[in-house]
C-alpha atoms as one frame of an Amber mdcrd trajectory, in Angstrom:
protein
 -11.255  -7.965  22.427  -8.848 -10.901  22.176 -10.575 -14.121  22.984  -9.550
 -17.741  23.200 -12.412 -20.163  22.796 -11.834 -23.638  24.177 -13.364 -26.477
  22.226 -14.755 -29.755  23.556 -12.419 -32.792  23.850 -12.311 -34.980  20.786
 -14.677 -37.930  21.030 -13.177 -41.105  19.658 -15.538 -42.874  17.319 -15.043
 -46.422  16.115 -17.533 -47.691  13.575 -19.018 -51.193  13.662 -17.292 -51.958
  10.398 -13.962 -51.047  11.901 -14.572 -53.341  14.884 -15.494 -56.279  12.641
 -12.460 -55.694  10.468 -10.249 -55.695  13.521 -11.781 -58.960  14.748 -11.160
 -60.697  11.434  -7.589 -59.487  11.374  -7.018 -60.783  14.904  -8.370 -64.214
  14.059  -6.002 -64.613  11.126  -2.884 -63.392  12.826  -0.978 -63.804  16.052
   0.137 -60.158  15.957  -1.675 -57.347  17.731  -3.847 -55.270  15.384  -2.828
 -51.676  14.873  -5.661 -49.338  15.781  -4.983 -45.944  14.157  -7.639 -44.416
  16.385  -5.781 -45.440  19.531  -3.385 -42.494  19.317  -5.201 -39.775  17.389
  -3.589 -36.414  16.678  -5.068 -34.068  19.272  -7.236 -31.304  17.853  -5.927
 -27.790  18.331  -7.958 -25.532  20.549  -9.853 -22.813  18.678  -8.088 -19.473
  18.701  -9.660 -16.107  17.976  -7.344 -13.342  16.764  -7.987  -9.680  16.014
  -6.606  -7.750  13.048  -6.600  -3.970  13.521  -6.514  -1.940  10.295  -4.727
   1.373  10.757  -4.366   3.960   7.963  -4.250   1.489   5.064  -6.865   0.547
   2.502  -8.517  -2.785   3.269 -12.266  -3.341   2.959 -14.132  -6.041   4.868
 -14.646  -7.896   1.597 -10.900  -7.789   0.858 -10.126  -8.873   4.415 -12.433
 -11.863   4.049 -11.091 -12.868   0.619  -7.366 -12.232   1.079  -6.834 -12.882
   4.786  -9.667 -14.598   6.692 -10.407 -17.376   4.177  -6.761 -18.272   3.387
  -5.996 -18.375   7.113  -8.997 -20.609   7.843  -7.892 -22.939   5.044  -4.352
 -23.327   6.390  -5.106 -22.889  10.099  -8.620 -24.372  10.599  -8.602 -23.675
  14.333  -7.984 -19.943  13.846 -10.632 -17.264  13.389  -9.555 -13.702  12.628
 -11.777 -10.747  13.487 -11.552  -7.451  11.611 -11.433  -4.106  13.419 -10.930
  -0.916  11.441  -9.656   2.425  12.688 -12.208   5.151  12.031  -9.617   7.886
  11.534  -5.916   8.248  10.729  -5.287   9.665  14.179  -2.790   7.750  16.298
  -5.046   8.383  19.301  -7.148   5.390  18.216  -4.154   3.158  18.829  -3.671
   4.774  22.232  -7.347   4.295  23.109  -7.157   0.664  22.092  -4.253   0.127
  24.475  -5.884   2.076  27.306  -9.150   0.124  27.015  -7.366  -3.190  27.369
  -8.395  -4.395  23.926  -5.760  -6.507  22.284  -4.811  -6.538  18.637  -2.858
  -9.540  17.446  -2.125  -8.199  13.964  -1.812  -4.571  12.900  -2.454  -4.009
   9.202  -0.981  -0.714   8.015   1.221   0.915   5.363   4.951   1.459   5.339
   4.360   5.179   5.890   2.339   4.534   9.061   4.619   1.837  10.449   6.815
   4.386  12.323   3.768   5.421  14.388   3.120   1.807  15.370   6.792   1.282
  16.236   7.006   4.531  18.211   4.024   3.483  20.327   5.749   0.209  21.169
   3.107  -1.940  19.482   5.239  -3.697  16.870   7.097  -6.840  17.903  10.547
  -7.444  16.436  10.443 -10.426  14.097  14.091 -11.365  13.684  14.029 -14.436
  15.938  10.808 -15.701  14.364  12.286 -15.205  10.907  15.323 -17.290  11.819
  13.185 -19.997  13.393  10.903 -20.288  10.340  13.770 -19.741   7.882  12.000
 -16.745   6.341  14.293 -14.960   3.877  13.722 -11.304   3.041  15.286 -11.730
  -0.387  12.057 -13.297  -1.615  10.525  -9.807  -1.510  10.945  -6.869  -3.882
  14.335  -5.174  -3.208  12.693  -1.749  -2.748  10.411  -3.240  -0.091  13.320
  -4.824   1.778  15.238  -1.539   1.629  12.255   0.331   3.072  11.786  -2.157
   5.917  15.435  -1.716   6.886  14.951   2.054   7.185  12.151   1.608   9.713
  14.070  -0.779  11.911  16.524   0.032  14.671  19.730  -1.919  15.202  18.872
  -3.970  12.143  15.527  -5.171  13.490  12.603  -6.095  11.240   9.134  -5.124
  12.453   6.748  -6.221   9.723   5.942  -8.734   6.996   5.010  -7.145   3.625
   1.624  -8.023   2.141   0.868  -6.076  -1.051   2.717  -3.531  -3.180   1.087
  -0.412  -4.544   2.234   0.873  -7.904   1.425   3.957  -9.902   0.731   4.254
 -13.608  -0.259   6.934 -16.085  -3.940   6.428 -16.851  -5.335   8.167 -19.913
  -8.801   8.765 -21.326  -8.747   7.626 -24.941 -11.878   9.618 -25.772 -10.228
  12.926 -24.827  -7.135  12.149 -26.902  -9.277  11.049 -29.851 -11.468  14.138
 -29.553  -8.506  16.433 -30.126  -6.527  14.157 -32.441  -3.577  13.786 -30.070
  -1.566  10.509 -30.002  -1.772   8.487 -26.793   1.141   8.833 -24.325   4.069
   6.518 -24.967   5.585   4.139 -22.465   8.625   5.399 -20.551   7.564   9.026
 -21.118   9.298  11.740 -19.108   7.499  14.527 -17.277   8.724  16.850 -20.028
   6.842  14.701 -22.549   3.704  14.874 -20.410   3.997  18.659 -20.121   3.961
  18.981 -23.915   0.956  16.659 -24.175  -0.830  18.631 -21.488  -0.351  21.870
 -23.414  -2.101  20.286 -26.423  -4.954  18.822 -24.400  -5.735  21.651 -21.981
  -8.358  23.696 -23.783 -11.905  25.003 -23.638 -14.201  23.088 -25.992 -17.539
  24.874 -26.163 -18.398  25.427 -22.514 -16.333  22.491 -21.236 -12.846  22.935
 -19.780 -10.559  20.006 -20.598  -7.225  19.510 -18.861  -4.203  17.514 -19.930
  -3.110  16.520 -16.441  -3.623  17.534 -12.835  -0.298  17.191 -11.089   0.213
  14.930  -8.072   0.855  16.510  -4.682   4.310  17.976  -4.189   5.135  15.276
  -1.616   4.618  12.574  -4.232   6.920  14.462  -6.591   9.553  14.855  -3.887
   9.271  11.195  -2.925   9.791  10.213  -6.567  13.088  12.111  -6.405  13.915
  10.585  -2.984  14.214  14.002  -1.339  14.418  14.429   2.431  12.079  16.662
   4.429  13.948  16.957   7.695  17.184  16.178   9.508  16.374  14.024  12.525
  19.752  14.713  14.159  19.576  18.502  13.843  15.793  18.601  14.366  15.427
  20.951  11.419  13.531  20.946   8.132  15.544  20.444   4.928  13.300  22.174
   2.393  15.031  25.496   1.714  17.624  24.175  -0.735  18.354  23.820  -4.445
  16.713  20.388  -4.695  13.317  21.644  -3.559  13.779  24.822  -5.558  14.076
  22.665  -8.679  10.849  20.857  -7.729   9.005  24.185  -7.491  10.459  25.200
 -10.856   9.443  21.848 -12.337   5.823  22.064 -11.184   5.136  25.693 -12.076
   4.810  25.221 -15.896   2.049  22.624 -15.477  -0.055  25.156 -13.573   0.860
  27.989 -15.949  -0.902  26.375 -18.934  -4.005  28.502 -19.672  -7.032  26.731
 -18.216  -5.008  24.245 -16.177  -5.629  25.883 -12.807  -7.273  28.791 -11.043
  -4.417  30.587  -9.273  -2.805  27.245  -8.519  -6.038  25.529  -7.490  -7.184
  22.455  -9.404 -10.112  20.034  -9.022  -9.652  16.525  -7.651  -7.853  14.496
 -10.308  -9.609  11.156  -9.775 -13.105  12.680  -9.892 -12.260  14.761 -12.968
 -10.918  11.661 -14.708 -13.633   9.173 -13.669 -16.816  11.221 -13.363 -16.402
  14.439 -15.339 -14.187  12.734 -17.933 -12.559  16.032 -18.822  -9.066  14.999
 -17.707  -6.866  13.408 -20.364  -4.205  11.916 -18.065  -4.115  10.912 -14.430
  -0.838   9.905 -12.750  -2.358   7.711 -10.077  -1.935   4.817  -7.681  -3.542
   1.906  -9.508  -5.208   0.743  -6.277  -7.116   4.046  -6.115  -8.390   3.624
  -9.661  -9.424  -0.027  -9.988 -12.369   0.178  -7.580 -14.072   3.215  -9.187
 -13.361   1.947 -12.711 -14.889  -1.429 -11.847 -18.017   0.177 -10.375 -18.496
   2.386 -13.433 -18.217  -0.646 -15.695 -20.736  -2.602 -13.602 -23.147   0.337
 -13.814 -22.903   0.466 -17.589 -20.784   3.629 -17.616 -17.309   2.328 -18.526
 -14.417   4.714 -19.048 -12.562   4.244 -22.338  -9.147   4.219 -20.729  -5.626
   2.933 -21.140  -2.512   2.930 -18.993   1.207   3.106 -19.454   4.400   3.718
 -17.518   4.341   6.333 -14.767   6.223   9.448 -15.997   9.853   9.707 -14.908
  12.408  12.489 -14.643  15.223  12.927 -17.118  18.279  11.148 -15.794  16.071
   8.764 -13.777  14.405   6.639 -16.497  11.787   4.191 -15.307  11.817   5.434
 -11.706   8.253   6.021 -10.543   6.708   6.986  -7.249   8.341   6.062  -3.970
   7.807   2.534  -2.745   4.410   2.164  -1.090   3.181  -1.089   0.376   0.856
  -2.600   2.916   2.244  -4.775   5.667   1.339  -6.539   8.867   2.998  -6.523
  12.253   2.823  -8.924  15.155   1.345  -6.845  17.956   3.173  -6.832  21.272
  -0.216  -7.191  22.964  -0.846 -10.583  21.344  -0.788 -13.763  23.418  -0.179
 -15.846  20.296   2.870 -14.226  18.744   4.393 -17.376  17.253   1.093 -18.362
  15.656   0.558 -14.844  14.321   3.980 -14.858  12.689   3.249 -18.220  11.049
   0.063 -16.688   9.650   1.840 -13.597   8.308   4.472 -15.804   6.704   1.738
 -17.860   5.012  -0.026 -14.729   3.728   3.250 -13.693   2.113   3.499 -17.069
   0.378   3.053 -17.660  -3.343  -0.484 -19.064  -3.129  -2.031 -16.053  -1.384
   0.171 -13.602  -3.265  -1.035 -15.014  -6.586  -4.658 -14.634  -5.488  -4.326
 -11.006  -4.426  -2.367 -10.141  -7.578  -5.042 -11.588  -9.858  -7.581  -9.455
  -8.006  -5.784  -6.124  -8.232  -3.237  -6.022  -5.407   0.300  -6.425  -6.686
   2.463  -9.045  -4.999   5.343  -7.984  -2.764   7.292 -11.016  -3.945  10.164
 -10.588  -6.381   8.417 -12.941  -8.775   7.661 -11.873 -12.357   5.461 -14.909
 -13.014   3.065 -13.736 -10.303   3.328 -10.039 -11.209   2.318 -10.746 -14.789
  -1.001 -12.135 -13.543  -2.003  -8.735 -12.158  -5.715  -8.068 -12.605  -6.287
 -11.404 -14.328  -9.617 -11.861 -12.521 -10.790  -8.293 -13.212 -12.817  -7.533
 -16.327 -11.799  -3.871 -16.119  -8.128  -4.808 -16.631  -8.612  -6.864 -19.789
  -6.668  -5.467 -22.745  -4.638  -3.049 -20.628  -0.904  -2.648 -21.227   0.315
  -4.167 -17.983   3.814  -4.747 -19.374   4.356  -1.027 -19.926   2.905  -0.063
 -16.547   5.133  -2.499 -14.657   8.292  -1.124 -16.278   8.195   1.662 -13.709
  10.219   0.783 -10.604   9.629   2.305  -7.155  11.882   5.168  -6.139  14.200
   4.643  -3.185  12.611   5.719   0.064  14.560   8.111   2.270  14.858   7.330
   5.966  11.733   8.816   7.586  11.789  11.242  10.504   9.210  12.360  13.053
   9.146  15.754  11.339   8.304  14.761   7.763   4.590  15.561   8.033   5.313
  19.020   9.425   7.828  19.838   6.699   5.817  18.406   3.803   2.631  20.194
   4.909   4.333  23.589   5.073   6.164  22.862   1.829   2.813  22.314   0.086
   1.534  25.583   1.529   4.637  27.323   0.197   4.024  25.971  -3.305   0.396
  27.134  -3.178   1.455  30.642  -2.183   3.901  30.776  -5.103   1.382  29.466
  -7.630  -1.166  32.027  -6.426   1.448  34.752  -7.044   1.452  35.703  -3.372
   5.161  34.955  -2.935   8.154  34.462  -5.184   9.884  31.090  -5.214  12.729
  31.911  -2.822  10.444  33.638  -0.325   7.984  30.740  -0.402  10.731  28.212
   0.344  12.388  30.338   3.024   9.094  30.979   4.812   8.210  27.275   4.651
  11.577  26.348   6.184  11.233  28.883   8.994   7.660  27.857   9.760   8.623
  24.170   9.793  11.593  24.757  12.111   9.359  26.706  14.488   6.711  23.992
  14.505   9.309  21.257  15.062  10.729  23.180  18.040   7.232  23.544  19.492
   6.576  19.820  19.137   9.864  18.941  20.827   9.063  21.269  23.721   5.803
  19.483  24.537
């Protein structure tokens, strides 16, 4: 619930020493003494704001360290409360509105921003940006490009906060065990396929794997492929581009021991806990927490990292841009103040702090980027330079049908890998099923 707490009026206090000093000054001069306490700067009334976290990783500890404390330092009269969505279902946002609860800030990801905009919760920020002279060119170009795709009529709906980036993590012990050289920076997926063939093997009773491939959506996003046509209200997955993705992924699953009819274990668990996975192409934000905990518990992983694998013809292009952001909620009664806060959180001081602690800055500032993980013991000695050579892929303009298309596309790939359908049939059936589902959704 949004609350405004009114404080007591400021009580003017004049010490005895101050009175004596004033008397002496008066006796020695014909001029009136200047009493600085006569016109004090009025204290600002306490303000309580609510931040609602929706479908984006942010723990209470991170909220306190990266948001609440910096805000209290710069805006002493402001207290921010943390409310976290329990699910990824948009109904929680609807329930919040229906109950009369007010969020002042919505913390979410760029992929969930369209839901917030569609529900009419995100305030446009263009006028506030002009007033505070906030320039978007201070942010990473890929982030600015993504924000433009979510807006309508050129409007901006959010202020970026932290940038996610992916890297190729590798278990040095697995490579050393089989005498295979570590992956090189700027490797292509073809290079990783060859490494995976060498590392996927049964050793005694233990099955080792070279790599467990990311979900097909992450592969498609890396290639900036579209899932649907928002004008025609149709899926766009039965085409040569997606056919090439299916053909690209199949050899990774065809390696003996790599999968069971297209089914593979969870990559992060296999890499962190089982330690039978040589390489893990992963969001670094997903890995730092578990790696840190293992190190604290005396079970460190002997790991390294390098550039996220790229496709031939697209050197250095990694996963699609993925970032966390904050919006000014339309339900807020303190919109100008909230924008000032978001602007401050996107400033160099806070951005340096979050970067040192494992959240990459959204600022286009190499000096800050190079401090990534500086406060984390688990990042010491890691090849950050190589990892940061990977640049985010361009994000395609999202549609309301992307989830439908990508879900059925993944099912189509699974059916092909399980030898239940050939490639063309799998794609055609996925397209038809997606078109049918889209039509049903539009008819509601």
